[in-house]
Tab-separated table of C-alpha atoms in Angstrom:
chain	number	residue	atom	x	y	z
A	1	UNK	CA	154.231	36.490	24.463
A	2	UNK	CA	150.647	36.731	23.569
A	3	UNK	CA	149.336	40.537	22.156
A	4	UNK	CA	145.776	40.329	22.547
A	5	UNK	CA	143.220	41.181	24.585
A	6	UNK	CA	141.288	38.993	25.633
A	7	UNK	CA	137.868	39.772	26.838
A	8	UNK	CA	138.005	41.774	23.048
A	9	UNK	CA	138.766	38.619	21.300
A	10	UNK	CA	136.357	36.511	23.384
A	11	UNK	CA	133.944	39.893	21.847
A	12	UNK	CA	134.512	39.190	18.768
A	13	UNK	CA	133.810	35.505	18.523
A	14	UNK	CA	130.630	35.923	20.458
A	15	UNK	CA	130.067	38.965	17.518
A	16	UNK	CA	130.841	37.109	14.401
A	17	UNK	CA	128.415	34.087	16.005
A	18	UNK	CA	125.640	36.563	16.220
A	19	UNK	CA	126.116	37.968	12.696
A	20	UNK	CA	127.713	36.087	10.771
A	21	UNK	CA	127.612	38.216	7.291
A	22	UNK	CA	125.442	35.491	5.489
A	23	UNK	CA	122.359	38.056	5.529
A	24	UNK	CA	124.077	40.219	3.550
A	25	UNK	CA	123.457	41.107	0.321
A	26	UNK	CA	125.822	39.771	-2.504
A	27	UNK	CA	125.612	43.668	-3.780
A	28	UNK	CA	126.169	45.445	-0.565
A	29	UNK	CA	129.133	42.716	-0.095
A	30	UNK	CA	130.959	43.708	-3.272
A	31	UNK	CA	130.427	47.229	-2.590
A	32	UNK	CA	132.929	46.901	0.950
A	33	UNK	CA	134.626	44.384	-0.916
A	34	UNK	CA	135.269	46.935	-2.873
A	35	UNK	CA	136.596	49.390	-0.897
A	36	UNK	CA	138.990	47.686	1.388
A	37	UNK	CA	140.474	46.444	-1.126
A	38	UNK	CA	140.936	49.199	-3.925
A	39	UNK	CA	144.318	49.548	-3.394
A	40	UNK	CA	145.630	45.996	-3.503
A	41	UNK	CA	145.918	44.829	-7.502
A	42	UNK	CA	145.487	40.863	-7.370
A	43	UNK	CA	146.809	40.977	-10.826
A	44	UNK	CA	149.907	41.893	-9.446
A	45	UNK	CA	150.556	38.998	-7.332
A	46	UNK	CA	152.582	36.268	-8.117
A	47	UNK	CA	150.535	32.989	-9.843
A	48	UNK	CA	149.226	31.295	-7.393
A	49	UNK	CA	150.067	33.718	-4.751
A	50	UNK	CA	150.345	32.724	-1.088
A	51	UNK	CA	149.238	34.972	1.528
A	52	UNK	CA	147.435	35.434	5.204
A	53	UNK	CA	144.398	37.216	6.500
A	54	UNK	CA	145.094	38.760	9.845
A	55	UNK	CA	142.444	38.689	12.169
A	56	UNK	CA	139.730	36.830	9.350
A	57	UNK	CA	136.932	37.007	11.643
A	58	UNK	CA	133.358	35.611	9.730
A	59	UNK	CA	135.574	34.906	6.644
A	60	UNK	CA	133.904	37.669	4.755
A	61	UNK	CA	136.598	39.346	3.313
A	62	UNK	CA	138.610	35.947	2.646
A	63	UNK	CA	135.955	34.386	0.363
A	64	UNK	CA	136.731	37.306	-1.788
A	65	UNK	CA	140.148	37.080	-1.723
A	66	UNK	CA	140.080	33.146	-1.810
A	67	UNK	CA	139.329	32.678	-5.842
A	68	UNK	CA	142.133	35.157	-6.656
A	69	UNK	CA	144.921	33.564	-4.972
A	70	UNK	CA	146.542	29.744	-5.037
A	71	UNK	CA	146.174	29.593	-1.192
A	72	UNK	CA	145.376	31.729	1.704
A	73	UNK	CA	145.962	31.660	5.310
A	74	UNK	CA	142.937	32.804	7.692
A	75	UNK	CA	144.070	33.215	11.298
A	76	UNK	CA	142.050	34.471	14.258
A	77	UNK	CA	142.463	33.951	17.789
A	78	UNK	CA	138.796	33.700	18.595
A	79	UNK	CA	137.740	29.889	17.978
A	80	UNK	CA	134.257	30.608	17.788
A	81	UNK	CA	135.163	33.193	14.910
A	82	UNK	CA	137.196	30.443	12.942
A	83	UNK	CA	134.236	28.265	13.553
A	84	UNK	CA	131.996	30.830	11.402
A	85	UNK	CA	134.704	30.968	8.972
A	86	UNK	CA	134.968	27.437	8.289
A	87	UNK	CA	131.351	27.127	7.506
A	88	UNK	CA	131.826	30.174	5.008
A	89	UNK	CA	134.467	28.865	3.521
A	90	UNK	CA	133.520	25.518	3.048
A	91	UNK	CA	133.974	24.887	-0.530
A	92	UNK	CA	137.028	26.422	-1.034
A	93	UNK	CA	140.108	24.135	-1.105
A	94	UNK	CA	142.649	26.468	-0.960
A	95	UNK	CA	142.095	27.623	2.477
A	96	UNK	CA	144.132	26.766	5.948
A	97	UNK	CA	142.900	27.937	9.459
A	98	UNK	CA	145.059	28.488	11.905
A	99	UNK	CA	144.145	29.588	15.577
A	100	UNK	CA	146.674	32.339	16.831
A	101	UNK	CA	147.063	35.491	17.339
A	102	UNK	CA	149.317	38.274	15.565
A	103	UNK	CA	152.290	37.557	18.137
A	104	UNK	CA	152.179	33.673	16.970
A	105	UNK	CA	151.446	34.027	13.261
A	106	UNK	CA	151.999	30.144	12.443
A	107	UNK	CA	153.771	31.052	9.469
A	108	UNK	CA	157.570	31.423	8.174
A	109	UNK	CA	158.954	34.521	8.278
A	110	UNK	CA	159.783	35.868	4.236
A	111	UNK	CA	156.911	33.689	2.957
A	112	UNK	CA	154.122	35.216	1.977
A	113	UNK	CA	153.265	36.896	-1.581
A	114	UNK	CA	151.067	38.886	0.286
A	115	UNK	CA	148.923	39.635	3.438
A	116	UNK	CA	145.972	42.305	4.837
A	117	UNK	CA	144.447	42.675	8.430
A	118	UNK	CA	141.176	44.660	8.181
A	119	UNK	CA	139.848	46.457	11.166
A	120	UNK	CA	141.775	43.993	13.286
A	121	UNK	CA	145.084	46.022	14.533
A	122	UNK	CA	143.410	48.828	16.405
A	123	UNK	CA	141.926	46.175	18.555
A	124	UNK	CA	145.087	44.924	19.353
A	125	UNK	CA	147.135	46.132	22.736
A	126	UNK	CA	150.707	47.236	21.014
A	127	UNK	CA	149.310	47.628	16.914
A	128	UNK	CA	152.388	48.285	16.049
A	129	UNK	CA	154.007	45.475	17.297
A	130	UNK	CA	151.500	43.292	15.741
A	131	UNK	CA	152.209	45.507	12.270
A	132	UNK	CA	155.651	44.155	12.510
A	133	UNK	CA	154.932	40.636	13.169
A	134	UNK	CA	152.519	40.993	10.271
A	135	UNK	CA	155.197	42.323	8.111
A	136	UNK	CA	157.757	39.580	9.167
A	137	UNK	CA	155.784	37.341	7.639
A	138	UNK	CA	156.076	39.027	4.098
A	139	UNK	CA	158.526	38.165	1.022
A	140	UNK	CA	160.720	41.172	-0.230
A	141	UNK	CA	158.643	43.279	-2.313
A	142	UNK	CA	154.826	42.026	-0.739
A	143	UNK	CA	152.225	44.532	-0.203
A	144	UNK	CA	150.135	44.642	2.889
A	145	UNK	CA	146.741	46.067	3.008
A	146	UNK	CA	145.253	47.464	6.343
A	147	UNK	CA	142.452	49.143	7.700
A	148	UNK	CA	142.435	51.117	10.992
A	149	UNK	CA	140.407	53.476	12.623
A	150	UNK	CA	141.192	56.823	11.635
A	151	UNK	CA	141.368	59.313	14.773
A	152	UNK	CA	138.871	61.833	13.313
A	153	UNK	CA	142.310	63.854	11.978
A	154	UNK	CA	140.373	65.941	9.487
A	155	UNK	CA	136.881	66.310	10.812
A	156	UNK	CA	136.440	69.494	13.235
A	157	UNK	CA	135.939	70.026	16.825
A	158	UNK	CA	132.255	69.321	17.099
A	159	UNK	CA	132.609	65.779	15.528
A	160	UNK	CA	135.618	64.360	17.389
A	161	UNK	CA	133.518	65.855	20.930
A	162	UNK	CA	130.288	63.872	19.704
A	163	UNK	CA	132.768	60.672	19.403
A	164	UNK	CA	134.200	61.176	22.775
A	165	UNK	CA	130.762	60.890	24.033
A	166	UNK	CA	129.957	58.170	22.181
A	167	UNK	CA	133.751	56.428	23.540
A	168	UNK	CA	131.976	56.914	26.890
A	169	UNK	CA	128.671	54.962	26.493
A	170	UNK	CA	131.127	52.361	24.833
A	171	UNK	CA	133.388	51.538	27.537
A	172	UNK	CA	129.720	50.504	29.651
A	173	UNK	CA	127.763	49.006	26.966
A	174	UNK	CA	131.223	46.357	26.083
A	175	UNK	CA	131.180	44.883	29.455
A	176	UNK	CA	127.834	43.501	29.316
A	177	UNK	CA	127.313	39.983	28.164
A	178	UNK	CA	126.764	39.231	24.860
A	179	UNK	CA	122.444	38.970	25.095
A	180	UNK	CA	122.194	42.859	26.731
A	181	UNK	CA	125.129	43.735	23.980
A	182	UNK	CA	123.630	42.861	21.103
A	183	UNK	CA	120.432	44.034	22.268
A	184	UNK	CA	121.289	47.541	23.363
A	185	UNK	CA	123.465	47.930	19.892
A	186	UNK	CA	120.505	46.761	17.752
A	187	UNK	CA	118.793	49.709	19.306
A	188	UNK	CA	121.559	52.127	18.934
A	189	UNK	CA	121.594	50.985	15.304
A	190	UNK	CA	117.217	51.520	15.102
A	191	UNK	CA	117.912	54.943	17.278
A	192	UNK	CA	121.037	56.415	15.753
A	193	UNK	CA	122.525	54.844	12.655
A	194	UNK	CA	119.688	54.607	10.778
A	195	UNK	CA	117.966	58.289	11.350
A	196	UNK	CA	121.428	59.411	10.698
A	197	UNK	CA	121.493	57.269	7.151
A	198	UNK	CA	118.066	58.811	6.627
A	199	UNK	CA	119.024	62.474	7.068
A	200	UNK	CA	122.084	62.022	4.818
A	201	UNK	CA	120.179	60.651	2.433
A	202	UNK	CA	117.824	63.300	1.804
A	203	UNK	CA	121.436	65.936	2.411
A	204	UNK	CA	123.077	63.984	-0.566
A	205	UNK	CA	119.490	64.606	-2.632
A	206	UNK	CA	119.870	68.023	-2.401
A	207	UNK	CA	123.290	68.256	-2.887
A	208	UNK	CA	124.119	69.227	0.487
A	209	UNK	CA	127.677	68.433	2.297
A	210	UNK	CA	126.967	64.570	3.250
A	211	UNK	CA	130.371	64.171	4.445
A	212	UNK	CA	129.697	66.392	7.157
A	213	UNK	CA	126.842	64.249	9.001
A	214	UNK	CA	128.172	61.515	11.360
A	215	UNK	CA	127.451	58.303	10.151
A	216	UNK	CA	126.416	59.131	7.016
A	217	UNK	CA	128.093	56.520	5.296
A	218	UNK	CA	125.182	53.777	5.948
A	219	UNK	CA	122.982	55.209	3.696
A	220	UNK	CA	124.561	52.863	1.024
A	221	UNK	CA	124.122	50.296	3.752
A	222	UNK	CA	121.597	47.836	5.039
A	223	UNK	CA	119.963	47.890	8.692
A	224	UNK	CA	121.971	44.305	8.855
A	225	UNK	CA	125.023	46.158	8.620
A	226	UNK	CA	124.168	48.842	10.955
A	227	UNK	CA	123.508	46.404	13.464
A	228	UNK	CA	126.926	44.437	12.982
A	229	UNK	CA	128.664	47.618	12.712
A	230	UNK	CA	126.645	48.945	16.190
A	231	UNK	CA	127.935	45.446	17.862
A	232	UNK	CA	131.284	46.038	16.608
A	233	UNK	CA	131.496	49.642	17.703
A	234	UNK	CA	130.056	49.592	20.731
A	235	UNK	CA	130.720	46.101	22.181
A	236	UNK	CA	134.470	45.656	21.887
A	237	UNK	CA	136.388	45.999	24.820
A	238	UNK	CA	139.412	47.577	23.410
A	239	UNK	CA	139.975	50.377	20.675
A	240	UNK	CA	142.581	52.387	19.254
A	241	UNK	CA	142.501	55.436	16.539
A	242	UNK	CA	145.519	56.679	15.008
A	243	UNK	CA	145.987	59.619	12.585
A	244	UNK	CA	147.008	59.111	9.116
A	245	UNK	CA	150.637	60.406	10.210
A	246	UNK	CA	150.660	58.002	12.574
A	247	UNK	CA	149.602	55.032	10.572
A	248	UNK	CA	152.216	56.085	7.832
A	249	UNK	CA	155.018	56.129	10.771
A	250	UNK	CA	153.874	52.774	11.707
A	251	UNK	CA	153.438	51.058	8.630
A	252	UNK	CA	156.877	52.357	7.472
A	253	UNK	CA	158.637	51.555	11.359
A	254	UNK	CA	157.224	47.771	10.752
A	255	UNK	CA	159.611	47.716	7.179
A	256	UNK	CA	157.002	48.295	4.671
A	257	UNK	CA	157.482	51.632	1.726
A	258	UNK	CA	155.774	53.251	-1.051
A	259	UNK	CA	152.624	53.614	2.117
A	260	UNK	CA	149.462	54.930	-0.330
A	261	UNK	CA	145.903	55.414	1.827
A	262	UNK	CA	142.763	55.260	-0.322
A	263	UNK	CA	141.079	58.777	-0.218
A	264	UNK	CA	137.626	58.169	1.402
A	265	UNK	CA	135.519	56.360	3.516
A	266	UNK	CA	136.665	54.286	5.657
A	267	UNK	CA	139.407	55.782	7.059
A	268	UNK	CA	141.966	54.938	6.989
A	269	UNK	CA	142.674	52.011	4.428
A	270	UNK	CA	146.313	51.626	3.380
A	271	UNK	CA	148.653	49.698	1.715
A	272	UNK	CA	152.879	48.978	1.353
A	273	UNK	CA	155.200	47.092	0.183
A	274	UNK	CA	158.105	45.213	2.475
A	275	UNK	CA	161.325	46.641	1.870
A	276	UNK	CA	163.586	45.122	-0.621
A	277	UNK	CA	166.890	44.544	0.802
């Protein structure tokens, strides 16, 4: 049985078309490279380590991962986002696409050295299902890295009412084909992200509470980014937010232990290893 939606993953091909990740900077690249994958020592792995990427959209996290590792997996269940990948990934011989989704990873179960889904599971109908599967797919002792959308657990009352509101224009601007879509988000991105990026900016200068601004991460980030991230945000059909309790429940439910979550933005990365038995 399928676990997808799939107007969402119809969303995100038509998404990773649109921007494919080429425009960015090799600098702002390494700096999310970066951070998704803090917790997750390569040097750890096995030689020539074997693992998947969950959900591998553009490709832009696997062409990282891809000269670290003896061979890597990159599975989507958007065509037109394999399509993108493909041409990212080119080069690299160590590389096998496979069309499916997390219900159908194309992959035997105990096998891999290692595997990471990022900002994939939350836009999946049961995410912890999918964790499992995910897991399944793991050697004794494998870490998994994810990244899922945090469910504003530590920021106050204000904030998580501002993102309700913004939930709202959400759920109308994701139904709209993909020309109005990427149009209205560009313009949420001119309107919104990048004032807010501007006004944190000058807050961080003065050595004022940054953390407290909404959005005020992307003043590291390029206007390219705020528009992917606008599309992204506001243009997918189906999202889910979790609390760091909840994450830790599910990550530890799907068989994985020693759960660790990197301490800042974004929230909330984490990573475990499967359970020896």
């Amino acid at each position: 049985m399928q676990n997808i939606d799939k107007a969402t993953v119809e969303g995100f091909g038509e998404e990773w078309a649109a921007f494919d990740q080429t425009a960015m900077s090799h600098e702002e690249w390494q700096h999310h490279f970066d951070g998704y994958f803090s917790l997750l020592d390569f040097s750890r792995l096995p030689a020539k380590a074997e693992g998947f990427d969950l959900g591998c959209g553009s490709g832009r996290w696997a062409a990282g991962v891809v000269p670290k590792v003896g061979k890597l997996h990159c599975i989507d269940p958007a065509a037109a986002a394999l399509d993108v990948a493909r041409r990212r990934l080119k080069d690299s011989t160590n590389v096998q696409f496979h069309l499916a989704d997390a219900a159908a990873i194309p992959l035997a179960d105990g096998s891999q050295d290692f595997g990471y889904s990022l900002g994939v599971l939350h836009h999946i109908p049961d995410t912890a299902q999918a964790l499992r599967d995910a897991v399944t797919k793991l050697k004794p002792g494998a870490p998994f890295l994810t990244y899922l959308y945090y469910a504003f657990d530590q920021r106050p009352a204000w904030f998580r009412a501002t993102w309700k509101a913004s939930d709202t224009v959400r759920r109308g601007i994701s139904k709209l084909p993909i020309g109005p879509r990427k149009a209205i988000t560009s313009m949420i991105a001119a309107t919104v992200y990048w004032p807010a990026a501007k006004v944190a900016t000058v807050v961080d200068r003065l050595g004022g509470n940054v953390d407290a601004i909404p959005l005020s991460s992307y003043r590291k980030y390029s206007f390219y980014t705020m528009r992917t991230d606008a599309l992204d945000r506001f243009g997918t059909r189906l999202e889910q937010r979790f609390t760091k309790a909840q994450i830790q429940a599910m990550m530890e439910a799907a068989g994985l232990e020693d759960v660790r979550f990197r301490d800042g933005v974004p929230y909330w990365v984490a990573i475990g290893t499967k359970k020896r038995v």
